[in-house]
PDB file of C-alpha atoms and ligand atoms in Angstrom:
ATOM      1  CA  MET A 199       3.704   5.449 -21.256  1.00 54.00           C
ATOM      2  CA  ALA A 200       5.485   6.718 -18.103  1.00 60.00           C
ATOM      3  CA  GLU A 201       5.865   4.179 -15.293  1.00 72.00           C
ATOM      4  CA  ARG A 202       3.565   4.855 -12.359  1.00 78.00           C
ATOM      5  CA  THR A 203       5.376   5.761  -9.115  1.00 93.00           C
ATOM      6  CA  PRO A 204       4.715   2.843  -6.761  1.00 98.00           C
ATOM      7  CA  LEU A 205       2.284   3.600  -3.964  1.00 98.00           C
ATOM      8  CA  PRO A 206       3.955   3.452  -0.535  1.00 98.00           C
ATOM      9  CA  VAL A 207       2.093   0.941   1.632  1.00 99.00           C
ATOM     10  CA  VAL A 208       2.461   0.266   5.350  1.00 99.00           C
ATOM     11  CA  ALA A 209       1.239  -3.146   6.515  1.00 99.00           C
ATOM     12  CA  LEU A 210       0.117  -3.804  10.089  1.00 98.00           C
ATOM     13  CA  ILE A 211       0.298  -7.398  11.289  1.00 98.00           C
ATOM     14  CA  SER A 212       0.022  -9.462  14.455  1.00 98.00           C
ATOM     15  CA  GLY A 213       0.829 -12.978  13.294  1.00 98.00           C
ATOM     16  CA  SER A 214       1.816 -15.263  10.453  1.00 98.00           C
ATOM     17  CA  GLY A 215       1.624 -12.610   7.764  1.00 98.00           C
ATOM     18  CA  SER A 216       0.544 -14.858   4.914  1.00 98.00           C
ATOM     19  CA  ASN A 217      -1.584 -12.012   3.535  1.00 98.00           C
ATOM     20  CA  LEU A 218       1.456  -9.765   3.834  1.00 98.00           C
ATOM     21  CA  GLN A 219       3.362 -12.381   1.809  1.00 98.00           C
ATOM     22  CA  ALA A 220       0.677 -12.253  -0.882  1.00 98.00           C
ATOM     23  CA  LEU A 221       1.165  -8.481  -1.081  1.00 98.00           C
ATOM     24  CA  ILE A 222       4.959  -8.821  -1.195  1.00 98.00           C
ATOM     25  CA  ASP A 223       4.547 -11.352  -4.014  1.00 98.00           C
ATOM     26  CA  ALA A 224       2.235  -8.954  -5.858  1.00 98.00           C
ATOM     27  CA  GLN A 225       4.851  -6.210  -5.548  1.00 98.00           C
ATOM     28  CA  LEU A 226       7.509  -8.577  -6.889  1.00 98.00           C
ATOM     29  CA  ARG A 227       5.232  -9.397  -9.830  1.00 97.00           C
ATOM     30  CA  GLY A 228       4.974  -5.723 -10.692  1.00 96.00           C
ATOM     31  CA  ALA A 229       1.938  -4.354  -8.842  1.00 97.00           C
ATOM     32  CA  PRO A 230       2.531  -0.584  -8.503  1.00 98.00           C
ATOM     33  CA  ILE A 231       3.100  -0.728  -4.740  1.00 98.00           C
ATOM     34  CA  ARG A 232       6.125  -0.401  -2.506  1.00 98.00           C
ATOM     35  CA  ILE A 233       5.706  -1.973   0.911  1.00 98.00           C
ATOM     36  CA  ALA A 234       7.501   0.740   2.859  1.00 98.00           C
ATOM     37  CA  ALA A 235       7.273  -0.870   6.298  1.00 99.00           C
ATOM     38  CA  VAL A 236       5.715  -3.711   8.253  1.00 99.00           C
ATOM     39  CA  ILE A 237       4.627  -2.895  11.779  1.00 98.00           C
ATOM     40  CA  SER A 238       3.604  -5.513  14.328  1.00 98.00           C
ATOM     41  CA  ASN A 239       2.195  -5.161  17.823  1.00 98.00           C
ATOM     42  CA  ARG A 240       3.829  -8.522  18.611  1.00 98.00           C
ATOM     43  CA  ALA A 241       7.594  -9.071  18.484  1.00 98.00           C
ATOM     44  CA  ASP A 242       7.125 -12.789  17.709  1.00 98.00           C
ATOM     45  CA  ALA A 243       4.921 -12.286  14.633  1.00 98.00           C
ATOM     46  CA  PHE A 244       6.296 -14.459  11.821  1.00 98.00           C
ATOM     47  CA  GLY A 245       5.295 -11.798   9.310  1.00 98.00           C
ATOM     48  CA  LEU A 246       8.237  -9.708  10.548  1.00 98.00           C
ATOM     49  CA  GLU A 247      10.573 -12.439   9.337  1.00 98.00           C
ATOM     50  CA  ARG A 248       8.816 -12.489   5.957  1.00 98.00           C
ATOM     51  CA  ALA A 249       9.436  -8.741   5.657  1.00 98.00           C
ATOM     52  CA  ARG A 250      13.101  -9.015   6.674  1.00 98.00           C
ATOM     53  CA  ARG A 251      13.660 -11.635   3.981  1.00 98.00           C
ATOM     54  CA  HIS A 252      12.677  -8.975   1.439  1.00 98.00           C
ATOM     55  CA  ASP A 253      14.611  -6.138   3.093  1.00 98.00           C
ATOM     56  CA  ILE A 254      11.410  -4.384   4.084  1.00 98.00           C
ATOM     57  CA  PRO A 255      11.863  -2.210   7.201  1.00 98.00           C
ATOM     58  CA  THR A 256      10.125  -3.648  10.271  1.00 98.00           C
ATOM     59  CA  GLU A 257       8.958  -2.075  13.500  1.00 98.00           C
ATOM     60  CA  VAL A 258       7.462  -3.524  16.665  1.00 98.00           C
ATOM     61  CA  LEU A 259       5.167  -1.390  18.771  1.00 98.00           C
ATOM     62  CA  SER A 260       3.742  -3.335  21.693  1.00 97.00           C
ATOM     63  CA  HIS A 261       0.308  -2.317  22.916  1.00 95.00           C
ATOM     64  CA  ARG A 262       1.436  -3.570  26.348  1.00 95.00           C
ATOM     65  CA  ASP A 263       3.668  -0.514  26.644  1.00 96.00           C
ATOM     66  CA  TYR A 264       0.665   1.822  26.575  1.00 97.00           C
ATOM     67  CA  GLY A 265      -1.895   2.456  29.267  1.00 95.00           C
ATOM     68  CA  ASP A 266      -4.859   2.880  26.953  1.00 97.00           C
ATOM     69  CA  ARG A 267      -5.978   2.389  23.362  1.00 97.00           C
ATOM     70  CA  GLU A 268      -5.776   6.107  22.596  1.00 97.00           C
ATOM     71  CA  GLY A 269      -2.110   6.268  23.617  1.00 98.00           C
ATOM     72  CA  PHE A 270      -1.171   3.188  21.609  1.00 98.00           C
ATOM     73  CA  ASP A 271      -3.091   4.285  18.520  1.00 98.00           C
ATOM     74  CA  ALA A 272      -1.555   7.776  18.619  1.00 98.00           C
ATOM     75  CA  ALA A 273       1.958   6.309  18.804  1.00 98.00           C
ATOM     76  CA  LEU A 274       1.100   3.820  16.064  1.00 98.00           C
ATOM     77  CA  GLY A 275      -0.144   6.616  13.816  1.00 98.00           C
ATOM     78  CA  ASP A 276       3.045   8.604  14.369  1.00 98.00           C
ATOM     79  CA  LEU A 277       5.137   5.547  13.537  1.00 98.00           C
ATOM     80  CA  ILE A 278       3.103   4.800  10.393  1.00 98.00           C
ATOM     81  CA  ASP A 279       3.390   8.402   9.198  1.00 98.00           C
ATOM     82  CA  ARG A 280       7.186   8.241   9.294  1.00 98.00           C
ATOM     83  CA  PHE A 281       6.855   6.036   6.190  1.00 98.00           C
ATOM     84  CA  ALA A 282       4.392   8.439   4.484  1.00 98.00           C
ATOM     85  CA  PRO A 283       2.088   5.704   3.176  1.00 98.00           C
ATOM     86  CA  GLY A 284      -0.596   6.282   0.589  1.00 98.00           C
ATOM     87  CA  LEU A 285      -2.342   3.177   1.919  1.00 99.00           C
ATOM     88  CA  VAL A 286      -2.350   1.335   5.248  1.00 98.00           C
ATOM     89  CA  VAL A 287      -3.232  -2.351   5.023  1.00 98.00           C
ATOM     90  CA  LEU A 288      -4.378  -4.334   8.031  1.00 98.00           C
ATOM     91  CA  ALA A 289      -3.127  -7.860   7.364  1.00 98.00           C
ATOM     92  CA  GLY A 290      -4.168  -9.937  10.343  1.00 98.00           C
ATOM     93  CA  PHE A 291      -3.730  -6.990  12.726  1.00 98.00           C
ATOM     94  CA  MET A 292      -5.677  -8.172  15.756  1.00 96.00           C
ATOM     95  CA  ARG A 293      -6.426  -4.876  17.466  1.00 95.00           C
ATOM     96  CA  ILE A 294      -9.618  -2.902  17.903  1.00 94.00           C
ATOM     97  CA  LEU A 295      -8.901   0.587  16.568  1.00 96.00           C
ATOM     98  CA  THR A 296      -9.979   3.891  18.099  1.00 97.00           C
ATOM     99  CA  GLU A 297     -12.147   6.301  16.136  1.00 97.00           C
ATOM    100  CA  GLY A 298      -9.303   8.837  16.098  1.00 97.00           C
ATOM    101  CA  PHE A 299      -6.965   6.346  14.457  1.00 98.00           C
ATOM    102  CA  VAL A 300      -9.538   5.306  11.889  1.00 98.00           C
ATOM    103  CA  ASP A 301     -10.298   8.961  11.035  1.00 97.00           C
ATOM    104  CA  ARG A 302      -6.608   9.609  10.512  1.00 98.00           C
ATOM    105  CA  TYR A 303      -6.544   7.062   7.665  1.00 98.00           C
ATOM    106  CA  GLN A 304     -10.053   7.592   6.326  1.00 96.00           C
ATOM    107  CA  GLY A 305     -10.258   6.339   2.747  1.00 98.00           C
ATOM    108  CA  ARG A 306      -6.704   5.016   2.808  1.00 98.00           C
ATOM    109  CA  MET A 307      -6.901   2.035   5.136  1.00 98.00           C
ATOM    110  CA  MET A 308      -8.113  -1.447   4.173  1.00 98.00           C
ATOM    111  CA  ASN A 309      -8.696  -4.647   6.090  1.00 98.00           C
ATOM    112  CA  ILE A 310      -9.172  -8.269   5.173  1.00 98.00           C
ATOM    113  CA  HIS A 311     -11.648 -10.260   7.205  1.00 98.00           C
ATOM    114  CA  PRO A 312     -12.297 -14.001   7.053  1.00 98.00           C
ATOM    115  CA  SER A 313     -16.064 -13.988   6.458  1.00 98.00           C
ATOM    116  CA  LEU A 314     -18.626 -12.851   3.953  1.00 98.00           C
ATOM    117  CA  LEU A 315     -19.332  -9.540   5.651  1.00 98.00           C
ATOM    118  CA  PRO A 316     -21.703  -8.366   7.020  1.00 98.00           C
ATOM    119  CA  LYS A 317     -21.884 -11.915   8.381  1.00 98.00           C
ATOM    120  CA  TYR A 318     -19.564 -12.887  11.236  1.00 98.00           C
ATOM    121  CA  ARG A 319     -17.760  -9.755  12.269  1.00 98.00           C
ATOM    122  CA  GLY A 320     -15.185 -10.243  15.012  1.00 97.00           C
ATOM    123  CA  LEU A 321     -13.416 -13.464  15.966  1.00 97.00           C
ATOM    124  CA  HIS A 322     -13.840 -17.220  15.397  1.00 98.00           C
ATOM    125  CA  THR A 323     -15.587 -16.661  12.076  1.00 98.00           C
ATOM    126  CA  HIS A 324     -14.965 -20.160  10.690  1.00 98.00           C
ATOM    127  CA  GLN A 325     -16.329 -21.998  13.720  1.00 98.00           C
ATOM    128  CA  ARG A 326     -19.324 -19.683  13.855  1.00 98.00           C
ATOM    129  CA  ALA A 327     -20.082 -20.327  10.178  1.00 98.00           C
ATOM    130  CA  LEU A 328     -19.864 -24.089  10.796  1.00 98.00           C
ATOM    131  CA  ASP A 329     -22.053 -23.866  13.897  1.00 98.00           C
ATOM    132  CA  ALA A 330     -24.673 -21.946  11.908  1.00 98.00           C
ATOM    133  CA  GLY A 331     -24.767 -24.685   9.248  1.00 98.00           C
ATOM    134  CA  GLU A 332     -23.635 -22.360   6.447  1.00 98.00           C
ATOM    135  CA  THR A 333     -23.069 -23.986   3.072  1.00 98.00           C
ATOM    136  CA  GLU A 334     -20.962 -21.054   1.909  1.00 98.00           C
ATOM    137  CA  HIS A 335     -18.297 -18.953   3.617  1.00 98.00           C
ATOM    138  CA  GLY A 336     -15.501 -16.682   2.468  1.00 98.00           C
ATOM    139  CA  ALA A 337     -13.490 -13.510   2.933  1.00 98.00           C
ATOM    140  CA  SER A 338     -13.949  -9.778   2.397  1.00 98.00           C
ATOM    141  CA  VAL A 339     -11.704  -6.790   1.754  1.00 98.00           C
ATOM    142  CA  HIS A 340     -13.153  -3.528   2.995  1.00 98.00           C
ATOM    143  CA  PHE A 341     -12.275   0.066   3.705  1.00 98.00           C
ATOM    144  CA  VAL A 342     -11.887   0.575   7.441  1.00 98.00           C
ATOM    145  CA  THR A 343     -14.413   2.686   9.308  1.00 96.00           C
ATOM    146  CA  ALA A 344     -14.920   3.146  13.032  1.00 92.00           C
ATOM    147  CA  GLU A 345     -17.404   0.258  13.103  1.00 92.00           C
ATOM    148  CA  LEU A 346     -15.510  -2.999  13.736  1.00 92.00           C
ATOM    149  CA  ASP A 347     -15.437  -5.029  10.491  1.00 95.00           C
ATOM    150  CA  GLY A 348     -18.279  -2.785   9.330  1.00 95.00           C
ATOM    151  CA  GLY A 349     -16.674  -0.651   6.607  1.00 97.00           C
ATOM    152  CA  PRO A 350     -17.761  -0.684   2.963  1.00 98.00           C
ATOM    153  CA  VAL A 351     -16.873  -3.966   1.304  1.00 98.00           C
ATOM    154  CA  ILE A 352     -14.840  -3.837  -1.902  1.00 98.00           C
ATOM    155  CA  LEU A 353     -14.210  -7.424  -2.939  1.00 98.00           C
ATOM    156  CA  GLN A 354     -15.270 -10.832  -1.651  1.00 98.00           C
ATOM    157  CA  ALA A 355     -14.402 -14.445  -2.385  1.00 98.00           C
ATOM    158  CA  ARG A 356     -16.776 -17.288  -1.632  1.00 98.00           C
ATOM    159  CA  VAL A 357     -15.875 -20.870  -0.812  1.00 98.00           C
ATOM    160  CA  PRO A 358     -18.115 -23.879  -0.198  1.00 98.00           C
ATOM    161  CA  VAL A 359     -18.401 -25.410   3.251  1.00 98.00           C
ATOM    162  CA  LEU A 360     -17.772 -29.114   2.647  1.00 98.00           C
ATOM    163  CA  PRO A 361     -19.004 -32.116   4.613  1.00 96.00           C
ATOM    164  CA  GLY A 362     -16.501 -33.003   7.322  1.00 97.00           C
ATOM    165  CA  ASP A 363     -14.973 -29.522   7.459  1.00 98.00           C
ATOM    166  CA  ASP A 364     -13.607 -28.373  10.778  1.00 98.00           C
ATOM    167  CA  ALA A 365     -12.617 -24.784  11.474  1.00 98.00           C
ATOM    168  CA  ALA A 366      -9.001 -25.391  10.412  1.00 98.00           C
ATOM    169  CA  ALA A 367      -9.933 -26.936   7.067  1.00 98.00           C
ATOM    170  CA  LEU A 368     -12.384 -24.156   6.340  1.00 98.00           C
ATOM    171  CA  ALA A 369      -9.883 -21.471   7.394  1.00 98.00           C
ATOM    172  CA  ALA A 370      -7.268 -22.897   5.003  1.00 98.00           C
ATOM    173  CA  ARG A 371      -9.748 -22.839   2.103  1.00 98.00           C
ATOM    174  CA  VAL A 372     -10.685 -19.242   2.892  1.00 98.00           C
ATOM    175  CA  LEU A 373      -7.071 -18.125   3.380  1.00 98.00           C
ATOM    176  CA  GLU A 374      -6.124 -19.292  -0.102  1.00 98.00           C
ATOM    177  CA  ARG A 375      -8.804 -16.942  -1.469  1.00 98.00           C
ATOM    178  CA  GLU A 376      -7.693 -14.108   0.840  1.00 98.00           C
ATOM    179  CA  HIS A 377      -4.328 -14.261  -0.878  1.00 98.00           C
ATOM    180  CA  ARG A 378      -6.032 -13.465  -4.179  1.00 97.00           C
ATOM    181  CA  ILE A 379      -8.518 -10.792  -3.200  1.00 98.00           C
ATOM    182  CA  TYR A 380      -6.248  -8.637  -1.020  1.00 98.00           C
ATOM    183  CA  PRO A 381      -3.573  -8.048  -3.692  1.00 98.00           C
ATOM    184  CA  THR A 382      -6.309  -7.416  -6.246  1.00 98.00           C
ATOM    185  CA  ALA A 383      -8.009  -4.690  -4.174  1.00 98.00           C
ATOM    186  CA  VAL A 384      -4.680  -3.126  -3.203  1.00 98.00           C
ATOM    187  CA  ARG A 385      -3.599  -3.067  -6.834  1.00 98.00           C
ATOM    188  CA  TRP A 386      -6.879  -1.397  -7.868  1.00 98.00           C
ATOM    189  CA  PHE A 387      -6.253   1.284  -5.239  1.00 98.00           C
ATOM    190  CA  ALA A 388      -2.625   1.749  -6.279  1.00 98.00           C
ATOM    191  CA  GLU A 389      -3.654   2.068  -9.924  1.00 97.00           C
ATOM    192  CA  GLY A 390      -6.066   4.844  -8.998  1.00 98.00           C
ATOM    193  CA  ARG A 391      -9.074   2.739 -10.022  1.00 97.00           C
ATOM    194  CA  LEU A 392     -10.495   2.361  -6.523  1.00 98.00           C
ATOM    195  CA  ARG A 393     -11.346   4.979  -3.923  1.00 98.00           C
ATOM    196  CA  LEU A 394     -13.761   5.520  -1.072  1.00 98.00           C
ATOM    197  CA  GLY A 395     -16.393   7.930  -2.354  1.00 97.00           C
ATOM    198  CA  GLU A 396     -17.954  10.841  -0.494  1.00 96.00           C
ATOM    199  CA  ASP A 397     -21.116   8.706  -0.454  1.00 96.00           C
ATOM    200  CA  GLY A 398     -19.322   6.186   1.763  1.00 96.00           C
ATOM    201  CA  ARG A 399     -19.210   3.566  -0.994  1.00 98.00           C
ATOM    202  CA  PRO A 400     -16.197   2.137  -2.759  1.00 98.00           C
ATOM    203  CA  HIS A 401     -15.941   3.528  -6.287  1.00 98.00           C
ATOM    204  CA  LEU A 402     -14.295   1.325  -8.900  1.00 98.00           C
ATOM    205  CA  ASP A 403     -13.402   2.818 -12.270  1.00 97.00           C
ATOM    206  CA  GLY A 404     -15.552   5.849 -11.419  1.00 97.00           C
ATOM    207  CA  THR A 405     -18.674   3.872 -10.542  1.00 97.00           C
ATOM    208  CA  PRO A 406     -20.018   3.422  -6.994  1.00 98.00           C
ATOM    209  CA  LEU A 407     -20.302  -0.259  -6.088  1.00 97.00           C
ATOM    210  CA  ARG A 408     -23.885  -1.241  -5.327  1.00 96.00           C
ATOM    211  CA  ALA A 409     -22.645  -4.586  -4.035  1.00 97.00           C
ATOM    212  CA  PRO A 410     -19.170  -5.942  -3.362  1.00 97.00           C
ATOM    213  CA  CYS A 411     -17.226  -7.291  -6.339  1.00 97.00           C
ATOM    214  CA  LEU A 412     -16.870 -11.067  -6.349  1.00 97.00           C
ATOM    215  CA  LEU A 413     -13.631 -12.831  -7.195  1.00 97.00           C
ATOM    216  CA  ASP A 414     -15.503 -15.345  -9.361  1.00 94.00           C
ATOM    217  CA  ASP A 415     -16.950 -12.516 -11.478  1.00 93.00           C
ATOM    218  CA  LEU A 416     -13.608 -10.892 -12.276  1.00 91.00           C
ATOM    219  CA  ASP A 417     -12.405 -11.547 -15.750  1.00 78.00           C
ATOM    220  CA  ALA A 418      -9.374 -13.755 -16.201  1.00 67.00           C
ATOM    221  CA  ARG A 419      -7.062 -10.797 -16.737  1.00 60.00           C
ATOM    222  CA  GLU A 420      -7.957  -9.238 -13.370  1.00 74.00           C
ATOM    223  CA  SER A 421      -7.716 -12.374 -11.283  1.00 67.00           C
ATOM    224  CA  GLU A 422      -4.643 -13.684 -13.054  1.00 57.00           C
ATOM    225  CA  ALA A 423      -2.788 -10.499 -12.181  1.00 61.00           C
ATOM    226  CA  ALA A 424      -3.596 -11.110  -8.534  1.00 56.00           C
ATOM    227  CA  ILE A 425      -2.046 -14.547  -8.176  1.00 52.00           C
TER     228      ILE A 425
HETATM  229  C1  LIG B 708      -6.466 -13.878   8.135  1.00 97.94           C
HETATM  230  O1  LIG B 708      -7.348 -14.951   8.001  1.00 97.94           O
HETATM  231  C2  LIG B 708      -7.216 -12.569   8.240  1.00 97.94           C
HETATM  232  O2  LIG B 708      -8.351 -12.540   7.419  1.00 97.94           O
HETATM  233  C3  LIG B 708      -7.602 -12.559   9.679  1.00 97.94           C
HETATM  234  O3  LIG B 708      -6.469 -13.032  10.352  1.00 97.94           O
HETATM  235  C4  LIG B 708      -5.759 -13.931   9.495  1.00 97.94           C
HETATM  236  C5  LIG B 708      -4.328 -13.459   9.405  1.00 97.94           C
HETATM  237  O4  LIG B 708      -3.548 -14.389   8.705  1.00 97.94           O
HETATM  238  N1  LIG B 708      -7.960 -11.253  10.127  1.00 97.94           N
HETATM  239  C6  LIG B 708      -8.916 -11.023  11.009  1.00 97.94           C
HETATM  240  O5  LIG B 708      -9.541 -11.898  11.574  1.00 97.94           O
HETATM  241  C7  LIG B 708      -9.147  -9.556  11.305  1.00 97.94           C
HETATM  242  N2  LIG B 708     -10.460  -9.379  11.829  1.00 97.94           N
HETATM  243  P1  LIG B 708      -2.124 -13.966   8.154  1.00 97.94           P
HETATM  244  O6  LIG B 708      -1.364 -13.353   9.333  1.00 97.94           O
HETATM  245  O7  LIG B 708      -1.519 -15.274   7.718  1.00 97.94           O
HETATM  246  O8  LIG B 708      -2.321 -13.001   7.032  1.00 97.94           O
END
């Protein structure tokens, strides 16, 4: 069978870039993606260094150089489009996006969020889950819509909240799962198995998802390919 042309992916980051690393590792293991560029709004983001180590082009576009969100997002979109991505991945990109920007990448932009959406949109998700006495927490991959952390959820991973957990311990447990679900969802998209349907739902293998997929329910072949 003919090899699939790798899907060009642009990753947007603001910090450590451990999710970016998980995607780089997936590419190295043969996922049909090509990380075409990594763009950060912060020059000191460690994820830029991760990209450089793999000869992935990097760009820094500081939001401080723009007077308003619209101006920054327009410049960001122009920069992204220079790399002609089939998919834009938000990998710890800590910016609220304008509707215009989100529309530009409708159906081809994903985000990973450290909670079991729709619970705990926004910041400080781990502390909020602890404060609420949750016994379970996790992470979600979703298509991006104009509603902050409100887009249709594709894949989630659940973790237990354990006695004695603080926010850092819980975040570390969740992050380990993030590194499995993000490459899995990106690979599904790159393989043409996943798309955002006209009905606003993710469609996997031609079927609209009635509920998000769960990492624990994936068969061994699927999840093994992700790690
Ligand atoms: C991850 O936990 C990601 O889910 C979260 O930021 C962290 C980035 O870590 N994203 C958000 O909170 C977006 N709402 P990383 O830079 O090591 O991938």
